[in-house]
Each structure stands twice: as structure tokens, then as C-alpha cells.
Coordinates of C-alpha atoms in Angstrom, one line a residue:
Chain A
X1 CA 29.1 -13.3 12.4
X2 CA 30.9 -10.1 13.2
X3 CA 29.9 -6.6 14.5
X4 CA 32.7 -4.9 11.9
X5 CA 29.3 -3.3 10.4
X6 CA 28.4 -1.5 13.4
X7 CA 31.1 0.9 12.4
X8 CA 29.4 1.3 9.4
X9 CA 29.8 4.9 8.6
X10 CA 25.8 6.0 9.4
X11 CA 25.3 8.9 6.3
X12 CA 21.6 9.7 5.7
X13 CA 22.0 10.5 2.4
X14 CA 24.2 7.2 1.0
X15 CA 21.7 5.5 3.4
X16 CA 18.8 6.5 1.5
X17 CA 20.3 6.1 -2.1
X18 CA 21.2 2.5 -1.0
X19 CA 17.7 1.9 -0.2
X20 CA 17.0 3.3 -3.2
X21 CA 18.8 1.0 -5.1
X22 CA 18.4 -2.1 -2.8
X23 CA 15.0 -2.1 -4.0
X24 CA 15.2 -1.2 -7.6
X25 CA 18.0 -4.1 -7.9
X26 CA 15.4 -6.6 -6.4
X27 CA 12.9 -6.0 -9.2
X28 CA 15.5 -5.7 -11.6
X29 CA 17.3 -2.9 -13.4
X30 CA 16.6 -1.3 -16.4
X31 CA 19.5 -1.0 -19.0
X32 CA 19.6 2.5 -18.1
X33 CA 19.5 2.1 -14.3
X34 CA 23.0 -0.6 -14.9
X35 CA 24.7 2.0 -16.2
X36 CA 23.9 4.7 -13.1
X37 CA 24.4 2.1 -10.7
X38 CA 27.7 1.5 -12.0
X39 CA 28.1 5.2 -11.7
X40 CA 26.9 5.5 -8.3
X41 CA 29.1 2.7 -6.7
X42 CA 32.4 4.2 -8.3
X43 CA 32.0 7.7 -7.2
X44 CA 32.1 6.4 -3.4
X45 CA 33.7 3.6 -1.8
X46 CA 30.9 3.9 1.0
X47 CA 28.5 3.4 -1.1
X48 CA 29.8 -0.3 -2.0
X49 CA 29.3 -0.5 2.1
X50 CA 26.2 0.5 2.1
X51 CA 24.4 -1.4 -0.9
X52 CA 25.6 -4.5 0.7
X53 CA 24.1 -3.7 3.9
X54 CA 21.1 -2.9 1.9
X55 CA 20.5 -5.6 -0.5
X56 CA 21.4 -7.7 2.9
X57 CA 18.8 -6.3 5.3
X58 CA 16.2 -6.5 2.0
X59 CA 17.1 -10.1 1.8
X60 CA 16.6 -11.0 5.2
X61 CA 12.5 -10.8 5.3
X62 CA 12.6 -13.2 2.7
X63 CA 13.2 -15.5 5.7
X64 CA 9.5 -14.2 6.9
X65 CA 8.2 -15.4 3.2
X66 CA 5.3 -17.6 3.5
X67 CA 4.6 -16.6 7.4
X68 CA 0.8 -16.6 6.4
X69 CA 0.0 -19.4 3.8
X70 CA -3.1 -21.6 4.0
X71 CA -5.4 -21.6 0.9
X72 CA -8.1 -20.2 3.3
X73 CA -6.2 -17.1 4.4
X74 CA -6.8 -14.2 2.5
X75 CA -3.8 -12.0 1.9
X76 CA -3.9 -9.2 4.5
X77 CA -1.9 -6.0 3.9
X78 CA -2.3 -5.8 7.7
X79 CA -1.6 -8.9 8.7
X80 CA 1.1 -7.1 11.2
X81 CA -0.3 -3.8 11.9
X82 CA -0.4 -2.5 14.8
X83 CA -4.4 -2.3 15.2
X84 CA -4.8 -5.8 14.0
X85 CA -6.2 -7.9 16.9
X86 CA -3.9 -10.3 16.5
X87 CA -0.6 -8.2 16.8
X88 CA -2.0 -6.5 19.9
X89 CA -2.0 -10.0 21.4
X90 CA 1.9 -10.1 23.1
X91 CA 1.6 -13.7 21.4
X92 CA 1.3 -12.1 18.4
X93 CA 2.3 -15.6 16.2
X94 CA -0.2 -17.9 17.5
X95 CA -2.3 -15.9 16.0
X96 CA -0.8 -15.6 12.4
X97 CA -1.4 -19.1 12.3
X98 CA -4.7 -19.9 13.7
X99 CA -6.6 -20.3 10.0
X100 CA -9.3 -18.2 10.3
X101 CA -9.7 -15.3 8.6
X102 CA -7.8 -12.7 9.5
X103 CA -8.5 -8.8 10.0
X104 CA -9.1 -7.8 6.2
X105 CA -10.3 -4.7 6.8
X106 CA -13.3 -3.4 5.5
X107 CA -13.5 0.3 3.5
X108 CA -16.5 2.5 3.4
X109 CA -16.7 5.5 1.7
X110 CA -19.2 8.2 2.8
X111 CA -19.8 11.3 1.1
X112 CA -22.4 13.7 2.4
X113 CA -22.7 17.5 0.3
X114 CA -24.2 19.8 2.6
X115 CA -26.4 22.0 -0.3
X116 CA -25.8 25.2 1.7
X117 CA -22.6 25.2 2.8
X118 CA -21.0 24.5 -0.7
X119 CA -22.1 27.3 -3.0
X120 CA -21.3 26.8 -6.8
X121 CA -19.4 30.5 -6.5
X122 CA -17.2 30.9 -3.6
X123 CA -17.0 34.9 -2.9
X124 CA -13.9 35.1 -1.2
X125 CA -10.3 33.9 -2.3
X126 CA -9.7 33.4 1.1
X127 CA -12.2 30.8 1.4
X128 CA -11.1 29.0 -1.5
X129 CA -7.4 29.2 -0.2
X130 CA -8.6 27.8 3.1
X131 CA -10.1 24.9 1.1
X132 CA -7.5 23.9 -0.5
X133 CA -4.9 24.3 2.4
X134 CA -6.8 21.8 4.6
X135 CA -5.9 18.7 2.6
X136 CA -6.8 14.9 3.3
X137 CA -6.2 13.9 7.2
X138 CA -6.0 11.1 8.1
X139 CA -6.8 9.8 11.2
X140 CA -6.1 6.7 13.1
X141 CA -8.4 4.7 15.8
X142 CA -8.0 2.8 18.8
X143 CA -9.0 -0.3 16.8
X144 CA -7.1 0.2 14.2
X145 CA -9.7 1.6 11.7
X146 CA -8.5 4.2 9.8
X147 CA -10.5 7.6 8.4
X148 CA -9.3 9.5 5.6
X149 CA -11.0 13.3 5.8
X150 CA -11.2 14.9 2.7
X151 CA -11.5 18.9 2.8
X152 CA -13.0 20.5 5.7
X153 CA -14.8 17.0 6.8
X154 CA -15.5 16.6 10.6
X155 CA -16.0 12.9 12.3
X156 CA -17.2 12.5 15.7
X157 CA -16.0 9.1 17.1
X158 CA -18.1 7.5 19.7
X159 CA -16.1 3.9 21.1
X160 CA -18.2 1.8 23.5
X161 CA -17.4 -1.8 23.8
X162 CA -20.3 -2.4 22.1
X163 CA -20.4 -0.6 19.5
X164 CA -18.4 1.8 17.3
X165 CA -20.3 4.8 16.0
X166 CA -18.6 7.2 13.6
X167 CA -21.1 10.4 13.2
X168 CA -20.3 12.0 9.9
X169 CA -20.6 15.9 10.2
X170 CA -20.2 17.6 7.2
X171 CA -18.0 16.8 4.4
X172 CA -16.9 13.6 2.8
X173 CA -14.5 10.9 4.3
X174 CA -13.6 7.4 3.7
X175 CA -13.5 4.8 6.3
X176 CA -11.3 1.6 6.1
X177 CA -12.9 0.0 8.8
X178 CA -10.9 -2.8 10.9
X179 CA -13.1 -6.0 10.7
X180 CA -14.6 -6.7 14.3
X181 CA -18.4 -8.4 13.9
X182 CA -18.5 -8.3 17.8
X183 CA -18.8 -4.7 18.2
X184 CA -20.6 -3.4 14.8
X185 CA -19.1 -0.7 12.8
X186 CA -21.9 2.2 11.9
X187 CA -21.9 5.7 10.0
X188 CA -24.4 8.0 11.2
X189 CA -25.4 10.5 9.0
X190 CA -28.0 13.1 9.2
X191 CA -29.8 10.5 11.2
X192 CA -29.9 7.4 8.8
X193 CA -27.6 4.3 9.9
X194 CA -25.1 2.2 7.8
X195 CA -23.4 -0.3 9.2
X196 CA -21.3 -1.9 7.4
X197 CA -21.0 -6.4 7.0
X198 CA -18.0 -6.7 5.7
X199 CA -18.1 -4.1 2.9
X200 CA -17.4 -1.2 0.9
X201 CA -20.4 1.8 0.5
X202 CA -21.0 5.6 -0.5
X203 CA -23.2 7.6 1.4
X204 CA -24.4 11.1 0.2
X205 CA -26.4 13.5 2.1
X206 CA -28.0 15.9 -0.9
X207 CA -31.1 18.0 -0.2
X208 CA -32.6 16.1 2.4
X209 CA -31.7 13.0 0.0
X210 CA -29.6 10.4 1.4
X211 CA -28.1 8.1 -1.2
X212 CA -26.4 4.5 -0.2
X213 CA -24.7 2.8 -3.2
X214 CA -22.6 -0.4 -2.3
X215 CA -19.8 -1.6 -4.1
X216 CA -18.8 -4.6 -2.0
X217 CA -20.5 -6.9 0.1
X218 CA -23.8 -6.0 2.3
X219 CA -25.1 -3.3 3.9
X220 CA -27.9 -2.5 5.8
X221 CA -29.5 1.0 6.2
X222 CA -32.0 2.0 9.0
X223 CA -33.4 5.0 9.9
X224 CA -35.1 4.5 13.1
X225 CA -34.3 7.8 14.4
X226 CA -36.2 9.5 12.0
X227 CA -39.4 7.1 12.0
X228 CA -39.2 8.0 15.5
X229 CA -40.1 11.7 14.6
X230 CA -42.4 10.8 11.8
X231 CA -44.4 8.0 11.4
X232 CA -43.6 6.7 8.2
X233 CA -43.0 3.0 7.4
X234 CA -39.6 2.4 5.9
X235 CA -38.4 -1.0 5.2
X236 CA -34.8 -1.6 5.9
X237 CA -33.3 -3.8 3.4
X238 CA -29.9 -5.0 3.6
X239 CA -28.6 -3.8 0.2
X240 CA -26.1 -5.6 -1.5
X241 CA -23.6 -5.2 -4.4
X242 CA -24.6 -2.8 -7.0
X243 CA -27.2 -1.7 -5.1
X244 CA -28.3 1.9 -4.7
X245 CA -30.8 3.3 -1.8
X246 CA -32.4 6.8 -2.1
X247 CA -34.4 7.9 0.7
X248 CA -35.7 10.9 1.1
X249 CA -36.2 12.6 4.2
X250 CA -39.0 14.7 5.4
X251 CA -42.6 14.4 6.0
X252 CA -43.2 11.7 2.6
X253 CA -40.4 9.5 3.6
X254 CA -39.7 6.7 1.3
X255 CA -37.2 4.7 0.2
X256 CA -36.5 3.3 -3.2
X257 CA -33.6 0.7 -4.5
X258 CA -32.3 0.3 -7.5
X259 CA -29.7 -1.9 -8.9
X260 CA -26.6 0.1 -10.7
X261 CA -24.6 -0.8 -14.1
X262 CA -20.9 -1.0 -13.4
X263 CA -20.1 2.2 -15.9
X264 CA -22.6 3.6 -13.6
X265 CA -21.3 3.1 -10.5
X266 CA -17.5 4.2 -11.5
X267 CA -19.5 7.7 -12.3
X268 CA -21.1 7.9 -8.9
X269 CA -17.9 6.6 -6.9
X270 CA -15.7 8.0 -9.0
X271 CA -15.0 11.3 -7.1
X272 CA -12.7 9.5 -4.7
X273 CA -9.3 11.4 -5.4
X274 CA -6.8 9.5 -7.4
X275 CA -3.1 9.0 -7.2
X276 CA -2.0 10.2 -10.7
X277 CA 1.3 9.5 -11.9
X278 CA 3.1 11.6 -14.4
X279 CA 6.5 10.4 -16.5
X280 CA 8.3 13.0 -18.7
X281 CA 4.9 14.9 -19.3
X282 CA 4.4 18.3 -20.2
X283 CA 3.0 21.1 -17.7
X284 CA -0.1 21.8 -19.8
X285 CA -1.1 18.0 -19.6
X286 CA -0.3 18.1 -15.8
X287 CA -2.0 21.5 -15.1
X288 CA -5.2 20.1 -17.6
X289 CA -5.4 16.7 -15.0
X290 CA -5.9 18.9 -12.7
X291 CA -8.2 20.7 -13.7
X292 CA -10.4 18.2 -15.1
X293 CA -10.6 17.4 -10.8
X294 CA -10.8 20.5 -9.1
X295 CA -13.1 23.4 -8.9
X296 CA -9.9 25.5 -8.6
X297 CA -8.2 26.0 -12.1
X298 CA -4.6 26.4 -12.7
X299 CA -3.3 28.7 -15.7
X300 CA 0.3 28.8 -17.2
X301 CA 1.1 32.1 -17.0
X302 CA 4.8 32.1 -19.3
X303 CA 4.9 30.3 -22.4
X304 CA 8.3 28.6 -21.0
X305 CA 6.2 27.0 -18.5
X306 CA 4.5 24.5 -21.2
X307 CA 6.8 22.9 -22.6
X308 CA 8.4 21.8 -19.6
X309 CA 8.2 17.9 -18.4
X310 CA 7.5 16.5 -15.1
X311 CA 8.3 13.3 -13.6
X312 CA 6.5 12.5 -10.3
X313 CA 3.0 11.5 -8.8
X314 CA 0.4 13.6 -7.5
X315 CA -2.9 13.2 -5.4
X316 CA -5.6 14.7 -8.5
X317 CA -6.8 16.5 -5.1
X318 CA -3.6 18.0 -4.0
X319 CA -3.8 21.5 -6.4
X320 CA -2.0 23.0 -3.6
X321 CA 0.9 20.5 -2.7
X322 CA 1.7 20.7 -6.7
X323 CA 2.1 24.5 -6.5
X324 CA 4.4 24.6 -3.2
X325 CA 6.3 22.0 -5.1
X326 CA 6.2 24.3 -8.6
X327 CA 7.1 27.3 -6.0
X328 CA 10.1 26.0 -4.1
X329 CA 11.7 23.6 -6.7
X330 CA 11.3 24.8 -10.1
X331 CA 11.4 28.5 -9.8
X332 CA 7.2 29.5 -10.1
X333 CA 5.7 32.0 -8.5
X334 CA 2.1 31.3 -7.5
X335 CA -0.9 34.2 -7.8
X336 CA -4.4 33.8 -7.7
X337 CA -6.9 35.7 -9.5
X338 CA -10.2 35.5 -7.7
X339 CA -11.3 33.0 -6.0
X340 CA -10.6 29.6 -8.0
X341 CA -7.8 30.3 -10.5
X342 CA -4.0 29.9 -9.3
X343 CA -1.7 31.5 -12.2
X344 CA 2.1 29.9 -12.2
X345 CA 4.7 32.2 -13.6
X346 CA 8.5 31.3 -14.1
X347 CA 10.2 33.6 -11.3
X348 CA 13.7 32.2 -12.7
X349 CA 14.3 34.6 -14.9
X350 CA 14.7 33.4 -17.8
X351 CA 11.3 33.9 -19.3
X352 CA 11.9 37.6 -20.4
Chain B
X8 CA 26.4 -26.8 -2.8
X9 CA 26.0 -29.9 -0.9
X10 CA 24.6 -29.1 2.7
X11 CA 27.4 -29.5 5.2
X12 CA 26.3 -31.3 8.1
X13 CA 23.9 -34.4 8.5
X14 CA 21.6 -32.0 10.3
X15 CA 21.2 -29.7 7.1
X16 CA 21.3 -32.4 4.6
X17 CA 18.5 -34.0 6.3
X18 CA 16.6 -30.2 6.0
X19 CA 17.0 -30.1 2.8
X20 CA 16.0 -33.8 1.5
X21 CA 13.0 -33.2 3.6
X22 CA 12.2 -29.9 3.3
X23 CA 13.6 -28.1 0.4
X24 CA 13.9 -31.2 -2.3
X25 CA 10.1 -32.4 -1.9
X26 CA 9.1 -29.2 -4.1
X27 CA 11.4 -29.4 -6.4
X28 CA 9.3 -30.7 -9.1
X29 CA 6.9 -28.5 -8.6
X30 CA 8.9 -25.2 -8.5
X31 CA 10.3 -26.2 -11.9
X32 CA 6.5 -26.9 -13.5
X33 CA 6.0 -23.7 -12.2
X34 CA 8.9 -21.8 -13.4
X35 CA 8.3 -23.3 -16.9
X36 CA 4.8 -22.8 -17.2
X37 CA 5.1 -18.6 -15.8
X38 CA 8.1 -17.8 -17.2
X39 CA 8.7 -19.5 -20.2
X40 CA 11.1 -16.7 -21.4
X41 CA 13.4 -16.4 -18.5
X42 CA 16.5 -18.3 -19.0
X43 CA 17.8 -21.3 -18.0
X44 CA 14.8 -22.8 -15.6
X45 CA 18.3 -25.5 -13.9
X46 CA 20.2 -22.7 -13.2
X47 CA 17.5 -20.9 -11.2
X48 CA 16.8 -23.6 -9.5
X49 CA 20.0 -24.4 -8.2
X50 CA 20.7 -20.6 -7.1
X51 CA 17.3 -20.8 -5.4
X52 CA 18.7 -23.6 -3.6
X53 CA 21.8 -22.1 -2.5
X54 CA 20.1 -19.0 -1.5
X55 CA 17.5 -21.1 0.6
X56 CA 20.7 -23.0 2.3
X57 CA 22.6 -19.9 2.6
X58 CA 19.5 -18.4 4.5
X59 CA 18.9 -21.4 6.6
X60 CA 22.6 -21.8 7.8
X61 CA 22.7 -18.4 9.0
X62 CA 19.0 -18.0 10.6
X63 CA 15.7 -19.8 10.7
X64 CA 13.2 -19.1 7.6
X65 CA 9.7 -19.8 8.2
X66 CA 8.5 -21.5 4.7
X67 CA 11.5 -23.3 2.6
X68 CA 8.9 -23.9 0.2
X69 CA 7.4 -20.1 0.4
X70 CA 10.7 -18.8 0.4
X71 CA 11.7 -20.6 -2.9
X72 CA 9.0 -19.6 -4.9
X73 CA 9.4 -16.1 -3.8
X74 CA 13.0 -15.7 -4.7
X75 CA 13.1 -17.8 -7.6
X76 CA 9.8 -15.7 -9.0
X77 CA 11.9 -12.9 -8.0
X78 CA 15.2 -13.9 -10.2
X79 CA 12.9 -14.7 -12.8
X80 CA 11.2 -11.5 -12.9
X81 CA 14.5 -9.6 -12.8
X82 CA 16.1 -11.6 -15.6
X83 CA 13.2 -10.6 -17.8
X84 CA 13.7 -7.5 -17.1
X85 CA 17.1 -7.0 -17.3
X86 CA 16.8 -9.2 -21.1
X87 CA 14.2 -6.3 -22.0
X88 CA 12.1 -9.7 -22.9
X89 CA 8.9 -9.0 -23.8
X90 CA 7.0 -10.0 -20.7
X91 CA 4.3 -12.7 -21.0
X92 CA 1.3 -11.6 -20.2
X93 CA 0.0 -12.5 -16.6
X94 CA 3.9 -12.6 -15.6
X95 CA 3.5 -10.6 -12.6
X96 CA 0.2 -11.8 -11.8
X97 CA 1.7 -15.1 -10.0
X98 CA -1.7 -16.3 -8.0
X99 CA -0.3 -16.2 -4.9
X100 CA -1.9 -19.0 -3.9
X101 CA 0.6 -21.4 -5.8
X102 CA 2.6 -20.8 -2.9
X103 CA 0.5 -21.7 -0.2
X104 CA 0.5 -25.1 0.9
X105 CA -1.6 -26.3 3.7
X106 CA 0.6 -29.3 3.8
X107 CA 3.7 -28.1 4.3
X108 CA 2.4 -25.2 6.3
X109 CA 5.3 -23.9 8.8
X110 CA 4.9 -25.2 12.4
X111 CA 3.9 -22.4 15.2
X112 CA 7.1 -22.5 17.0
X113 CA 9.3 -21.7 14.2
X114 CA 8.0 -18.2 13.9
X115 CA 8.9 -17.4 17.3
X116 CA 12.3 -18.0 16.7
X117 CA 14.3 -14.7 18.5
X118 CA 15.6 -13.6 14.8
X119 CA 12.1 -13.8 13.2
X120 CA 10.2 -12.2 16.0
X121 CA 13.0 -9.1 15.1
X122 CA 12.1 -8.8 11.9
X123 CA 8.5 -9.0 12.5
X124 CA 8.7 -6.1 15.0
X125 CA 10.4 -4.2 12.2
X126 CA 7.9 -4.3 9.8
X127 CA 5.1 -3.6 13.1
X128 CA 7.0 -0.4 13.4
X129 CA 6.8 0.8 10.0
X130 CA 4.2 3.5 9.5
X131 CA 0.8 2.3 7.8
X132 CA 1.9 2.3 3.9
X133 CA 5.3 1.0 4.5
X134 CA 4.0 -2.1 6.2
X135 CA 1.7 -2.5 4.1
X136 CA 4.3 -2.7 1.2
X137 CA 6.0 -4.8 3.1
X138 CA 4.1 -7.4 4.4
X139 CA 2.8 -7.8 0.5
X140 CA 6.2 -8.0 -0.5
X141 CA 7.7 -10.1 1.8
X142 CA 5.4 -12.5 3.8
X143 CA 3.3 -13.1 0.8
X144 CA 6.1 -12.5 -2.2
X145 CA 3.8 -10.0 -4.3
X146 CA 5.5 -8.1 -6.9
X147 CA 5.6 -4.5 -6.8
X148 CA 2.8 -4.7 -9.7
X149 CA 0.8 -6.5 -7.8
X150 CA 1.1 -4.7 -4.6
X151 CA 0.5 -1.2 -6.4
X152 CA -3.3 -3.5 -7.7
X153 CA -3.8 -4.5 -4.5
X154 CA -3.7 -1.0 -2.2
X155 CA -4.4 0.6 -5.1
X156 CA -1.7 3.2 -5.6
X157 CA 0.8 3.4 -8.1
X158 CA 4.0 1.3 -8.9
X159 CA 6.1 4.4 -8.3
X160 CA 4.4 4.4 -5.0
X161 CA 5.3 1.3 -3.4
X162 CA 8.6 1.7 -5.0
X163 CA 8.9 4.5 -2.8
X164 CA 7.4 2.7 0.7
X165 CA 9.5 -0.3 0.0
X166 CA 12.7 2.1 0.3
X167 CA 11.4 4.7 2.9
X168 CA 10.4 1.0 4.8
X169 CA 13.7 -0.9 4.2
X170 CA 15.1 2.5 5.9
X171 CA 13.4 2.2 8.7
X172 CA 14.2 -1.4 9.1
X173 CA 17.6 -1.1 9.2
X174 CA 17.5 1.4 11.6
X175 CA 15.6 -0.9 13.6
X176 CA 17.9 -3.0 13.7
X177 CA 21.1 -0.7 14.8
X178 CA 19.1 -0.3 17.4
X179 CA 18.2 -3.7 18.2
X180 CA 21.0 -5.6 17.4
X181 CA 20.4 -7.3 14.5
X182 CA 23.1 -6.0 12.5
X183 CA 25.6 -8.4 14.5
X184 CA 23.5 -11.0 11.5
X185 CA 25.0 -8.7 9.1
X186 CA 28.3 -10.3 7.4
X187 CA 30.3 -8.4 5.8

């Protein structure tokens, strides 16, 4: 052992090509990558120093391989994560080995449309521009559970040590949900609870209409609160996989379940947004996938802008993250027309 | 590659050579198109030795199917291969072995605790990426299925999280492991 690489020359960017290239040489180069690697190591002696510390420090949690393996543990992304009740223990490896199963977490997605509040035709660009600049937030909780707001959704958290209630405002979010069956996870929305066992749901609040559909292990539903108000009988079935609950609200309460084909519940879940990854494809193909997603359309305003190619992944939601990134790296200029069309022209230049 | 000292040779004739056999069935029946099955073997050994003279490893048997799956994968690539079909989808399971499961105190070895902190400190996705990559030897493939997110993705994490890990350990010392 020596300390001679604690004088390793500390540059941010060789560091980050290194790690670049640390990891690409783990699952294996392409022919093409050889030959820039090659390239890259020659045009710096540092840069020989830093792979090797690289490829080193990516080697080294191979020792770690295996830290979790009994054929009854499940494979836990978050086997070490800081919410995990194990890790929060200070003897955090006592617990990586105890065999039960650890905190897989549980997601639920819950969608709720608020009829009045979404109009088909938004007057204002402004409003439109304000919908599309408050992105996905995410947000972390004490127990590790983790909420992912889409546009303009507000939570309300409410942590006992009994219970963990999530009241669902407006708006839609998705809840990945850190398993804990002593103190019960539950979404409250417009007065209806689901609590989730160890699952994965939709919820959708439409015109007094609230809509369960599960995609993964049980849920149960109850609606006390309102049979409170009312005095309507409503059983409250645990609804499992495939599942759909509609219940409407109101005076004729009632509750009906029926059981879902898989093509039919892609097209009801199926408005989650997706991570869409483009390689060497053209604008119009880009700017089409993205419209095909979002209420707000995006034109090609220069005929120079088609043909050009794209390499890089996008959230299908993120219309306005794509245009900042049009705008300050490829020489666009952003307008909109109205209220729901964004027109890109080239401001290099070059177009005229 | 013969292990120095009694006290390795006895590691590896009781730890490392009782899977043997079953790495190679293994090897030959996932990756019938990736060279010479011998040859990764034996560099799966020396790596394993190499690792274990220089710092404790938690799973010699984990660790060998995860590097050798690794070479194998890499060759295939790097021969342009057609890749068999289900060749990344190694059930992870083939590596678990109740068994020959680690004992607790091995894990709380000083060096492993370190590199456990590093990955706690990573941000969500990053840790994510690599605690599928490392403690439980996923491929990138699989780790992009299993989060759900794309290859290009966890590419990505993997190097923003190696990053972060080796700052984590200028700051904590580790580096003095670093040989140069």
C-alpha cells in the first residue's frame, strides 16, 4: 500500500471522463469506443492516472458482491438506502443478514383529475407556461417513502406512529411506499381510503367518480367517511390484481368491481410519463413523441431544424426541459403561439 | 497463481475451489459463445486472490460469478458475437447460496463497512444502480428492467455514482487501498 495517489492531480473534468470510461470498460467496449479510448489515454498522461484509479475504485465493490444472498431474499434496490429500517439501525449488517424479507418497497400510483380545474382550453399562455415549468418533484419522507408530484400536485403528509396518511389534493402523484405493515400506509382522496398491502394501484378522482385499479398485490378501499355522511351500504372489498373499483360518490353511492384485461390496464396506467431514449433520431421524430404525450405541441419552425439528429433521453413529460436544452445548446430560439404551441427556430444563423 | 501462504491456500481450497465445478457448468451453459471457459476461470481466480490478499470480500463464491459473468459479457461484446438470447438475463439467484452464505462478522470488516457507507451516501438513483450492480452483480440490462429506466440511464448513475465514491473515499481514507 502507498498514499503516492493522494497526490493524484484532483481535475473534475478527467475525473468525470474516467468515470465515464471506468464503467463503459466494465460492460465492455464497442469496436468504436477501443478506438476513442485509445484516443483519450494518448492525448493526456493524467488520464492514464485517473482510469486506473477508476477501473480500481469500480473494482473494489466487487468485494461487497453477494452481501445479500439467500434464495429467500428478494433483490432490494434499497437494500442500503438511507430510509431503509435496517440501515438506520447503527448495526446496519446484522440486519443485511437476518433472512427476512427485506424493505422492498411498495409503489402506488394515484391520479385524481379535478373536472374543473383542468379545462380542455387553457385561456392564457401564461397558465400553460406555469404548467409546464412546475415539473415532477419529488419528495422524500421521514421513512424513506418517496412521492413523485407530477404538475401542480399537492400532498399533505400526516406521520403518527401509527399510521402514515398521505392526503392527495389535487393533481396526480406516485408513491413508492417504504414497506412497514406496523404503521399502515394510506391515500386519502376526496374521502375514500386506500391503503396499500404490499402493492402497486391507480386512483382517479373524475366527476365525483373514484376509480381504484391495482396492478400488483392487494388493496383495500373504504369509504367510511362518506357512509358517515350518507347512509349508504358499501362493501369494502380488498381488490386484488387486475382489479378495477368504481365508486361513485353522492347521494346513490355504490360500488362496482370489475376485473381488467392486461391491454386494458396498460391503457388506463399508461399515462405515467416515460423515460424515452432517442439515438441519432431526427427532430421531427423527437418533436412528434412528444407530442403524442402532451397537451402542449411543439412545431419546427426552419426547415434546417428537421433533419437534424439527437442523441439523448428525455422524460415524454419534460416539453420544457427539451426546449431549454434546444435553446442553450443547439442554437433554437423558443416562441409560443397561444397557449399550447411552443415554435423552435434556428437562432444560429444559418437558416437564411 | 498459487496462493502464497498456508493461510490463503487453505482460503482458497475451502472457499474458492468448492465452486469450481459449478462456475464452469455455468459458464458453459450461459455463455456458450464466450471464449475459452479455462481461461476465465483461472482469471476469475486470480482476480478473487488478488482481491482477497489485499482486503476482505464478503462472498468468494458471489464474487466469482459476478466477475466472471462480467468478463464473459465483455468478451461478447467486444467479439461483436451475436449474443445468446437470455445472456444478460443471468437469474440472479444462481448466485445465491444459502450454504455458503457469508458469516455476519465478515461484513463488518473496517474496509467493507467504507464501501458500504459510500454507496449509503449516494443519492437515491445512484444507489440504486449500485447496489444492483454490485451487491447483487446485475448487468446494466438488467438493472435498467428492474427500476425501469433506460440502459443509457443507469449508464449514467453508475458513473455520476462511481464519482461520488471516490470522493468518498479522499475523504475517508480509503485511497491509502489504492495501489498504484
Amino acid at each position: 500500500m502507498n498514499r503516492s495517489s493522494n497526490n493524484f492531480p484532483e481535475n473534475p473534468e478527467i475525473e468525470r471522463e474516467a468515470a465515464n470510461w471506468a464503467i463503459r470498460f466494465d460492460r465492455g467496449l464497442t469496436a468504436e469506443e477501443q478506438d476513442a479510448y485509445s484516443q483519450w489515454l494518448a492525448e493526456d498522461s493524467r488520464h492514464r492516472d485517473a482510469i486506473a484509479l477508476y477501473r480500481w475504485g469500480w473494482d473494489e465493490f466487487d468485494r461487497l458482491a453477494g452481501l445479500q444472498t439467500t434464495h429467500h431474499a428478494q433483490i432490494d434496490p434499497d437494500l442500503l438506502a438511507p430510509g431503509n429500517r435496517f440501515a438506520r439501525k447503527s448495526r446496519l449488517v446484522k440486519g443485511l443478514f437476518a433472512a427476512i424479507p427485506l424493505a422492498a418497497s411498495i409503489a402506488i400510483m394515484v391520479m385524481v383529475f379535478w373536472p374543473d380545474s383542468t379545462p380542455k382550453q387553457t385561456p392564457f399562455a401564461s397558465k400553460a407556461a406555469v404548467e409546464l415549468i412546475a415539473r415532477i418533484e419529488q419528495k422524500i419522507l421521514d421513512d424513506g417513502s418517496v412521492i413523485e408530484l407530477n404538475r401542480g400536485a399537492v400532498v399533505e403528509t400526516h406521520y403518527t406512529p401509527e399510521f402514515r396518511r398521505v392526503t392527495l389534493v389535487r393533481g396526480e402523484a406516485n408513491f413508492e411506499v417504504a414497506k412497514d405493515p406496523d404503521r399502515p400506509f394510506v391515500v386519502n382522496v376526496a374521502g375514500v381510503d386506500v391503503q396499500a398491502v404490499g402493492t402497486q394501484f391507480n386512483v382517479r378522482l373524475i366527476n365525483d367518480t373514484v376509480d381504484v385499479i391495482v396492478s400488483e398485490g392487494v388493496v383495500s378501499v373504504s369509504a367510511k367517511e362518506l357512509l358517515r355522511k350518507g347512509d349508504v351500504a358499501i362493501d369494502e372489498p380488498l381488490l386484488e390484481v387486475g382489479h378495477r373499483a368504481v365508486m361513485k360518490l353522492g347521494d346513490t353511492a355504490r360500488l362496482d368491481v370489475t376485473v381488467l384485461s392486461a391491454s386494458e390496464m396498460d391503457r388506463e396506467l399508461g399515462w405515467q410519463p416515460r423515460l424515452m431514449d432517442f439515438d441519432d433520431v431526427r427532430m421531427t421524430e423527437i418533436v412528434a413523441a412528444f407530442n403524442r404525450s402532451n397537451e402542449v405541441q411543439l412545431v419546427l419552425g426552419d426547415a434546417s431544424l428537421k433533419e437534424m439528429q439527437l442523441s439523448y433521453s428525455f422524460w415524454s413529460d419534460n416539453v420544457e426541459g427539451f426546449v431549454r436544452l434546444m435553446e442553450s445548446s443547439f442554437s433554437m430560439r423558443a416562441e409560443w403561439q397561444g397557449s399550447s404551441e411552443i415554435v423552435l427556430r434556428d437562432a444560429s444563423g444559418n437558416s437564411l | 497463481m498459487p496462493p502464497q501462504d498456508s493461510e490463503q491456500a487453505r482460503w482458497f481450497v475451502e472457499e474458492v475451489l468448492p465452486h469450481e465445478k459449478e462456475l464452469r457448468a455455468w459458464l458453459r451453459a450461459r455463455f456458450p459463445g464466450a471464449g475459452d471457459v479455462d481461461d476465465l476461470v483461472q482469471e476469475a481466480f486470480t482476480r478473487l486472490l488478488k482481491a482477497h490478499d489485499s482486503g476482505p470480500v464478503v462472498n468468494p463464491r458471489a464474487y466469482l460469478f459476478v466477475i466472471t459473468r462480467n468478463m464473459a459479457l465483455n468478451q461478447l461484446r467486444h467479439l461483436r458475437y451475436e449474443r445468446p438470447p437470455n445472456a444478460e438475463e443471468v437469474d440472479p439467484l444462481s448466485i445465491a447460496d444459502d450454504v455458503n452464505s457469508p458469516p455476519e462478522s465478515i461484513a463488518k470488516k473496517e474496509e467493507l463497512q467504507q464501501l458500504i457507507k459510500a454507496i449509503q451516501s449516494l443519492p437515491n438513483r445512484c444507489r440504486q444502480v449500485m447496489t444492483l450492480r454490485k451487491i447483487y452483480g446485475l448487468s446494466q440490462k438488467e438493472v435498467a428492467d428492474r427500476l425501469g429506466i433506460s440502459v443509457h440511464t443507469v449508464e449514467t448513475q453508475g458513473s455520476i455514482g462511481l464519482r461520488k465514491c471516490i470522493e468518498y473515499f479522499r475523504c475517508h481514507g480509503y485511497l491509502a487501498h489504492f495501489e498504484t
